[in-house]
Coordinates of C-alpha atoms in Angstrom, one line a residue:
Chain A
M26 CA -30.7 17.9 -13.2
N27 CA -28.8 14.7 -14.2
S28 CA -25.9 15.3 -12.1
E29 CA -28.4 16.1 -9.2
R30 CA -30.1 12.9 -10.0
L31 CA -26.8 11.0 -9.8
N32 CA -26.0 12.5 -6.5
D33 CA -29.4 11.4 -5.1
A34 CA -29.1 8.1 -6.4
F35 CA -25.7 7.6 -5.1
R36 CA -26.5 9.0 -1.7
D37 CA -29.7 6.8 -1.4
A38 CA -27.8 3.8 -2.5
A39 CA -25.4 4.4 0.8
S40 CA -28.2 5.7 3.0
D41 CA -29.0 2.5 4.8
A42 CA -25.9 2.3 6.7
P43 CA -25.8 -0.2 9.6
E44 CA -24.5 1.0 12.9
A45 CA -20.6 1.7 12.7
G46 CA -18.6 -1.3 13.7
F47 CA -15.8 0.7 15.2
S48 CA -15.2 3.9 17.3
V49 CA -12.5 6.3 17.9
D50 CA -10.9 4.3 20.6
D51 CA -10.9 1.3 18.4
V52 CA -9.0 3.3 16.0
R53 CA -6.5 4.4 18.7
R54 CA -5.9 1.3 20.0
E55 CA -5.1 -0.2 16.6
S56 CA -2.8 2.5 15.9
H57 CA -1.0 2.1 19.1
R58 CA -0.7 -1.5 18.8
I59 CA 0.9 -1.1 15.1
G60 CA 3.1 1.4 16.7
R61 CA 4.3 -0.7 19.4
R62 CA 4.8 -3.8 16.9
N63 CA 6.7 -1.5 14.7
R64 CA 9.0 -0.3 17.5
M65 CA 9.6 -3.8 18.7
L66 CA 10.5 -4.8 15.1
L67 CA 12.7 -2.0 14.9
T68 CA 14.4 -2.8 18.1
G69 CA 14.7 -6.4 16.9
G70 CA 16.2 -5.5 13.8
I71 CA 18.9 -3.2 15.5
A72 CA 19.5 -5.9 17.9
A73 CA 20.1 -8.5 15.1
A74 CA 22.4 -5.7 13.2
V75 CA 24.4 -5.5 16.4
I76 CA 24.8 -9.0 17.0
V77 CA 25.7 -9.7 13.1
L78 CA 28.4 -6.7 13.2
A79 CA 29.7 -8.4 16.5
G80 CA 29.8 -11.9 14.8
G81 CA 31.8 -10.2 12.0
V82 CA 34.2 -8.2 14.3
T83 CA 34.7 -11.5 16.2
T84 CA 35.4 -13.5 13.1
G85 CA 37.7 -10.8 11.9
V86 CA 39.8 -10.7 15.1
V87 CA 40.0 -14.4 15.5
L88 CA 41.1 -15.0 11.9
T89 CA 43.5 -12.0 12.2
R90 CA 45.1 -13.8 15.4
D91 CA 45.3 -17.2 13.5
P92 CA 48.2 -16.8 10.9
G93 CA 47.3 -20.2 9.3
A94 CA 43.9 -19.1 8.7
V95 CA 42.4 -18.6 5.4
T96 CA 39.5 -16.0 5.0
S97 CA 36.6 -17.8 3.5
A98 CA 34.5 -16.0 0.8
A99 CA 31.8 -15.8 3.4
A100 CA 33.9 -13.7 5.8
P101 CA 32.2 -10.3 6.4
V102 CA 33.9 -7.1 5.4
D103 CA 35.7 -6.4 8.5
S104 CA 37.5 -9.7 8.3
G105 CA 38.6 -9.1 4.9
Q106 CA 40.1 -5.6 5.6
R107 CA 41.7 -6.7 8.9
S108 CA 43.3 -9.8 7.6
N109 CA 45.8 -7.7 5.8
G110 CA 45.3 -9.1 2.4
Q111 CA 44.6 -12.5 3.3
G112 CA 41.3 -12.5 1.3
S113 CA 40.5 -14.9 -1.3
N114 CA 41.6 -12.3 -4.0
G115 CA 44.5 -11.1 -1.9
Q116 CA 43.5 -7.5 -1.8
G117 CA 42.5 -5.6 1.5
S118 CA 40.1 -3.8 -0.3
S119 CA 37.9 -6.7 -1.2
G120 CA 34.2 -6.7 -0.1
P121 CA 31.0 -5.2 -1.0
G122 CA 32.5 -1.9 -2.1
S123 CA 34.9 -3.2 -4.6
S124 CA 32.7 -5.2 -7.0
G125 CA 30.5 -4.1 -9.8
S126 CA 28.1 -6.9 -9.6
G127 CA 24.8 -7.7 -7.7
A128 CA 23.7 -5.0 -5.4
R129 CA 26.3 -2.8 -6.6
E130 CA 24.9 -2.6 -9.8
L131 CA 21.7 -1.2 -8.0
G132 CA 23.8 1.3 -6.1
A133 CA 23.8 -0.3 -2.9
P134 CA 26.0 1.8 -0.4
N135 CA 29.2 0.7 1.3
A136 CA 28.6 2.8 4.1
A137 CA 29.4 1.2 7.5
G138 CA 26.0 2.1 9.0
E139 CA 24.2 -0.1 6.3
A140 CA 26.5 -2.9 6.3
P141 CA 24.5 -5.4 8.6
L142 CA 21.7 -5.7 6.1
A143 CA 23.4 -4.4 2.9
P144 CA 23.6 -7.1 0.4
S145 CA 27.0 -8.0 -0.6
P146 CA 27.9 -9.0 -4.3
G147 CA 27.8 -12.5 -3.3
G148 CA 24.3 -12.5 -1.8
A149 CA 22.8 -12.7 1.6
A150 CA 25.0 -15.5 3.0
E151 CA 27.8 -13.4 2.7
S152 CA 26.4 -10.1 4.0
R153 CA 24.4 -11.7 6.8
P154 CA 26.5 -14.4 8.5
G155 CA 24.8 -16.7 10.6
T156 CA 21.4 -15.0 10.0
G157 CA 20.1 -16.6 6.8
P158 CA 17.3 -14.8 4.7
L159 CA 14.8 -12.5 6.6
G160 CA 11.9 -14.9 5.8
P161 CA 8.3 -14.6 7.4
A162 CA 7.1 -12.2 9.8
A163 CA 6.9 -13.9 13.2
G164 CA 3.8 -13.9 15.1
Q165 CA 1.6 -11.5 13.2
D166 CA -1.8 -12.3 12.2
C167 CA -2.0 -9.2 9.9
V168 CA 0.6 -7.9 7.1
N169 CA 2.3 -4.7 8.3
P170 CA 2.1 -2.5 5.0
Q171 CA 5.2 -0.8 5.9
D172 CA 7.4 -3.6 7.7
P173 CA 10.4 -1.9 9.2
A174 CA 12.7 -5.1 8.5
L175 CA 11.9 -5.3 4.9
R176 CA 12.2 -1.5 4.4
S177 CA 15.7 -1.7 5.7
L178 CA 16.6 -4.3 3.1
V179 CA 14.8 -2.2 0.4
D180 CA 16.7 0.8 1.2
S181 CA 19.9 -1.1 1.3
V182 CA 19.2 -2.4 -2.2
V183 CA 17.7 0.6 -3.7
P184 CA 19.6 3.6 -1.7
E185 CA 17.5 6.1 -3.8
L186 CA 14.4 5.0 -1.8
A187 CA 15.8 5.6 1.6
S188 CA 14.3 8.9 1.5
A189 CA 10.8 7.7 -0.1
R190 CA 7.8 8.6 2.1
E191 CA 5.5 5.7 3.3
A192 CA 2.6 5.7 1.0
P193 CA -0.8 6.0 2.6
T194 CA -2.0 2.4 2.7
T195 CA -4.2 0.4 5.0
M196 CA -3.7 -2.7 6.8
V197 CA -4.6 -5.9 4.7
C198 CA -5.4 -8.3 7.3
R199 CA -4.3 -11.8 5.8
P200 CA -2.4 -14.4 8.0
G201 CA 1.0 -16.0 7.1
G202 CA 3.6 -13.6 8.2
G203 CA 3.9 -11.8 5.0
R204 CA 5.8 -8.5 4.8
E205 CA 5.3 -5.4 2.7
V206 CA 6.6 -1.8 2.2
N207 CA 4.8 0.6 0.0
L208 CA 6.5 3.9 -1.0
E209 CA 5.5 6.9 -2.8
V210 CA 8.6 7.2 -5.1
T211 CA 10.1 9.8 -7.4
D212 CA 12.6 8.6 -10.4
G213 CA 13.5 11.7 -12.0
P214 CA 10.4 13.2 -13.6
L215 CA 8.6 9.9 -13.0
T216 CA 6.3 9.4 -9.9
G217 CA 4.4 6.6 -8.5
L218 CA 3.8 4.0 -5.9
F219 CA 6.5 1.5 -5.5
S220 CA 5.4 -1.9 -3.7
V221 CA 7.5 -4.7 -2.3
V222 CA 5.5 -7.7 -1.0
Y223 CA 7.0 -10.7 0.6
T224 CA 4.7 -13.8 0.4
P225 CA 5.9 -16.8 2.7
P226 CA 6.1 -20.3 1.6
G227 CA 2.9 -21.9 1.2
E228 CA 0.8 -18.9 0.9
P229 CA -0.8 -17.6 -2.3
P230 CA 1.1 -14.5 -3.9
A231 CA 0.0 -11.2 -2.7
Q232 CA 0.0 -9.6 -6.2
T233 CA -0.4 -11.6 -9.4
G234 CA -2.2 -9.2 -11.8
A235 CA -0.9 -6.0 -13.3
A236 CA -2.3 -3.1 -15.0
S237 CA -1.2 -0.6 -17.7
N238 CA 1.5 1.7 -16.5
W239 CA 2.6 -0.9 -13.9
A240 CA 5.9 -2.7 -13.9
M241 CA 6.1 -6.1 -11.9
S242 CA 8.5 -8.8 -11.1
A243 CA 8.1 -11.9 -8.8
V244 CA 11.0 -13.9 -7.8
T245 CA 11.2 -17.0 -5.5
T246 CA 13.2 -16.2 -2.4
A247 CA 15.7 -17.9 -0.2
S248 CA 13.3 -18.7 2.2
G249 CA 11.1 -20.3 -0.2
G250 CA 8.6 -17.4 -0.5
Q251 CA 8.2 -15.0 -3.1
V252 CA 9.0 -11.4 -3.4
T253 CA 6.9 -9.4 -5.7
V254 CA 8.2 -5.9 -6.8
T255 CA 5.7 -3.5 -8.2
S256 CA 5.9 0.0 -9.4
R257 CA 2.6 1.9 -10.4
A258 CA 3.0 5.1 -12.2
D259 CA 0.9 8.0 -11.1
A260 CA -1.7 8.8 -13.6
D261 CA 0.2 12.0 -14.4
S262 CA 3.6 10.5 -14.6
G263 CA 5.4 10.3 -17.9
G264 CA 6.3 6.6 -17.1
T265 CA 6.8 4.1 -14.4
P266 CA 9.4 5.1 -11.9
F267 CA 12.2 2.3 -11.6
G268 CA 10.0 0.3 -14.2
R269 CA 13.2 -1.0 -15.8
R270 CA 14.8 -2.1 -12.7
V271 CA 11.9 -3.9 -10.8
E272 CA 13.2 -7.2 -11.9
S273 CA 16.8 -6.6 -10.7
I274 CA 15.5 -5.2 -7.6
A275 CA 13.4 -8.2 -6.9
E276 CA 16.6 -10.7 -7.8
A277 CA 18.5 -8.6 -5.3
L278 CA 16.2 -9.0 -2.7
A279 CA 15.1 -12.6 -3.1
P280 CA 18.4 -14.0 -1.4
L281 CA 17.6 -11.5 1.5
L282 CA 14.2 -12.9 2.0
Chain B
M4 CA 0.1 12.3 19.8
D5 CA -0.5 14.8 22.5
D6 CA -4.0 15.4 24.2
A7 CA -4.6 18.4 21.7
D8 CA -3.8 16.0 18.9
E9 CA -5.9 13.3 20.1
Q10 CA -8.7 15.6 20.6
A11 CA -8.5 16.9 17.1
F12 CA -8.3 13.6 15.7
A13 CA -11.6 12.5 17.8
E14 CA -13.5 15.5 16.4
Y15 CA -12.5 14.8 12.8
F16 CA -13.2 11.1 13.3
R17 CA -16.6 11.9 14.6
A18 CA -17.4 14.5 11.7
R19 CA -16.3 12.2 8.9
R20 CA -16.8 8.7 10.0
D21 CA -20.1 8.1 8.5
T22 CA -19.1 9.9 5.2
V23 CA -15.8 7.7 4.8
R24 CA -18.0 4.5 5.7
R25 CA -20.4 5.3 2.9
T26 CA -17.8 6.0 0.6
A27 CA -16.2 2.9 1.3
Y28 CA -19.4 1.0 1.0
L29 CA -20.1 2.1 -2.5
L30 CA -16.4 1.5 -3.4
C31 CA -16.7 -2.4 -2.3
G32 CA -20.4 -3.1 -2.0
D33 CA -20.5 -4.7 1.4
W34 CA -20.8 -2.9 4.7
H35 CA -18.6 -5.3 6.8
R36 CA -15.6 -4.8 4.4
A37 CA -16.5 -1.0 4.2
D38 CA -16.2 -0.8 7.9
D39 CA -12.8 -2.6 7.7
H40 CA -11.4 -0.2 5.0
A41 CA -12.9 3.0 6.9
Q42 CA -11.1 1.9 10.2
S43 CA -7.8 1.0 8.6
A44 CA -7.9 4.6 6.9
F45 CA -8.5 6.3 10.1
V46 CA -5.9 4.0 11.7
A47 CA -3.5 5.2 9.2
L48 CA -4.6 8.6 9.5
H49 CA -4.0 8.5 13.4
R50 CA -0.4 7.1 12.9
H51 CA 0.3 10.0 10.1
W52 CA -1.8 12.9 12.0
R53 CA 1.2 15.0 13.1
R54 CA 2.7 14.7 9.7
I55 CA -0.2 16.3 7.8
R56 CA 0.2 19.6 8.5
D57 CA -2.6 21.2 6.4
P58 CA -6.1 20.4 7.9
R59 CA -7.7 20.9 4.4
A60 CA -5.6 17.9 3.2
L61 CA -6.9 15.6 5.6
D62 CA -10.1 14.7 3.6
A63 CA -8.0 14.3 0.4
W64 CA -5.5 11.9 2.4
V65 CA -8.3 9.8 3.7
R66 CA -10.0 9.4 0.4
R67 CA -6.7 8.8 -1.4
T68 CA -5.9 6.1 1.3
L69 CA -9.3 4.5 0.9
V70 CA -9.4 4.3 -2.5
R71 CA -6.0 3.0 -3.1
A72 CA -6.9 0.2 -0.4
V73 CA -10.0 -0.8 -2.0
V74 CA -8.5 -0.8 -5.5
D75 CA -5.5 -2.8 -4.2
E76 CA -7.7 -5.4 -2.4
S77 CA -9.8 -5.9 -5.6
R78 CA -6.5 -7.1 -7.1
R79 CA -5.6 -9.5 -4.5
P80 CA -5.9 -13.2 -5.6
W81 CA -8.2 -14.2 -2.9
R82 CA -10.7 -11.2 -3.3
R83 CA -9.9 -10.3 -6.7
E84 CA -12.9 -8.8 -8.6
R85 CA -13.7 -10.6 -11.8
F86 CA -15.5 -9.0 -14.6
T87 CA -18.1 -10.5 -16.8
D88 CA -19.9 -10.1 -19.9
R89 CA -23.2 -11.1 -18.1
P90 CA -24.4 -8.1 -16.0
P91 CA -25.5 -8.7 -12.5
E92 CA -29.1 -9.3 -11.8
V93 CA -30.8 -6.1 -10.9
A94 CA -34.2 -7.3 -9.7
G95 CA -36.5 -4.4 -8.8
V96 CA -35.5 -1.7 -11.0
G97 CA -38.5 0.2 -12.2
P98 CA -38.5 1.8 -15.6
D99 CA -37.4 5.3 -14.0
I100 CA -36.4 4.2 -10.4
V101 CA -32.7 3.0 -9.6
T102 CA -33.0 1.2 -6.4
R103 CA -30.3 1.0 -3.9
T104 CA -29.4 -2.6 -4.6
A105 CA -29.4 -2.2 -8.2
L106 CA -27.1 0.6 -8.0
V107 CA -24.5 -0.9 -5.6
A108 CA -24.6 -4.0 -7.6
A109 CA -24.0 -2.3 -10.9
L110 CA -21.2 -0.3 -9.4
R111 CA -19.3 -3.4 -8.2
A112 CA -19.4 -4.6 -12.1
V113 CA -17.6 -1.2 -12.9
P114 CA -13.7 -1.4 -13.0
A115 CA -12.4 -0.1 -9.6
R116 CA -10.8 3.1 -10.9
Q117 CA -13.7 4.2 -12.7
R118 CA -15.9 3.2 -9.8
A119 CA -13.7 5.3 -7.5
V120 CA -14.3 8.2 -9.7
L121 CA -18.0 7.9 -9.9
V122 CA -18.2 7.6 -6.1
L123 CA -16.1 10.6 -5.5
R124 CA -18.0 12.6 -7.9
F125 CA -21.6 11.5 -7.1
L126 CA -21.7 10.4 -3.7
E127 CA -19.1 13.0 -2.1
G128 CA -20.0 15.4 -4.7
L129 CA -16.3 16.5 -5.8
D130 CA -15.8 18.2 -8.9
V131 CA -13.3 17.2 -11.5
A132 CA -10.4 19.0 -10.0
G133 CA -11.3 17.8 -6.3
T134 CA -11.6 14.2 -7.7
A135 CA -8.2 14.5 -9.3
A136 CA -6.5 15.9 -6.5
A137 CA -7.9 13.0 -4.3
L138 CA -6.8 10.2 -6.5
G139 CA -3.6 11.9 -7.5
C140 CA -4.3 12.0 -11.3
S141 CA -5.0 14.6 -14.0
E142 CA -8.4 16.3 -14.6
G143 CA -8.3 14.7 -18.2
T144 CA -8.2 11.2 -16.5
V145 CA -11.1 12.1 -14.2
K146 CA -13.2 13.0 -17.1
S147 CA -12.5 10.1 -19.1
Q148 CA -12.9 7.6 -16.0
T149 CA -16.3 9.3 -15.4
S150 CA -17.4 8.9 -19.0
H151 CA -16.3 5.2 -19.2
G152 CA -17.8 4.6 -15.8
L153 CA -21.1 6.0 -16.6
A154 CA -21.0 4.2 -19.9
A155 CA -20.5 1.0 -17.9
L156 CA -23.3 1.7 -15.4
R157 CA -25.7 2.4 -18.4
R158 CA -24.8 -0.8 -19.9
I159 CA -25.8 -2.8 -16.8
L160 CA -28.6 -0.6 -15.6
G161 CA -30.2 -0.1 -19.1
D162 CA -33.0 2.6 -19.6
S163 CA -33.3 3.2 -15.9
L164 CA -30.3 5.6 -16.0
D165 CA -31.0 7.1 -19.3
D166 CA -30.5 10.5 -17.5
L167 CA -26.8 9.7 -17.2
R168 CA -26.1 10.4 -20.4
E169 CA -25.6 14.2 -20.0
A170 CA -23.9 13.9 -16.6
G171 CA -20.7 12.9 -17.6

């Protein structure tokens, strides 16, 4: 009796629906628009990575040919390795793979394929010569909840997340060129939703409140914006996945953003 | 997606659009925002259509997407919901009748997760297990959220929802 009355009350409360404001064609158009935009961003990211790699190789070649040159601290990996021990520490193996600090503590890979966007121990300037921080998304009216460029950075800082599935989220339309990545993550027995939100300079932080079984850290980024890393435990999870690492992850991402 | 997938999506959309809109409305209390959320949920579904192999999982996937979006939005600073000790005015509530407006207004005063549980259970008619599956939580959590949510509704609507006492 009571459940039925409740069902009736709830259905009645939602029974005066106005005409729907969208059709299946609207949904398809928006889906295709997002797909095209993501592909463009991915293409742009790859192009930028190629340029960065080419710049690094060129720098290395130039420095190798100049016997008087001294490799600077900001030289990319290739220059350090090809300068035959002329790096600042005098070891040919210097570079991201040899340090125990920064991204390396987070398990950042040293695979060549991830080099263009991988943070080096010294921060973004070293790993992304000539490019600076990622900064706001250009020309976007709505935040993409699965920003490919930000995802690349997140994957490079936390390699365990590279295989994480995109969490089902909806488009949050707010202006300002923000970036988001929302992932369904597993950390041993712990599961939950892992979000990285970049808020551009001058925009209000996207996420300021937290709840129980959340871990959140917000850090000012190199571009003057803010990166907020939030991990939310699933209700059945015994704890918050990567809960103790959100702060270090945010700090590692901040120079890159 | 190929033509067959597009056709299957269109059929699903036609069958479920109004239900999803109604659910979104009771979750957020505004038809315009409800349409935004519902459309976004269908856009997300369209983009993931080929990855969702089990057609029986579609409803749960959309529900989960929708609820997560509404709950997340309620915590965004520019639209964060604020809870108050003062219950909303529920003009027009008779001694035994809960008006549409009163229930919608009361739901908006219930914390988002509890509201989601109530909407899934009493609008969509899901049982405890179905609600737990849709929200990705345990059945115990659904039961406790239902109890707390109904208690919150009772506090706001008073005697007009006395019958809720046995429903949780």
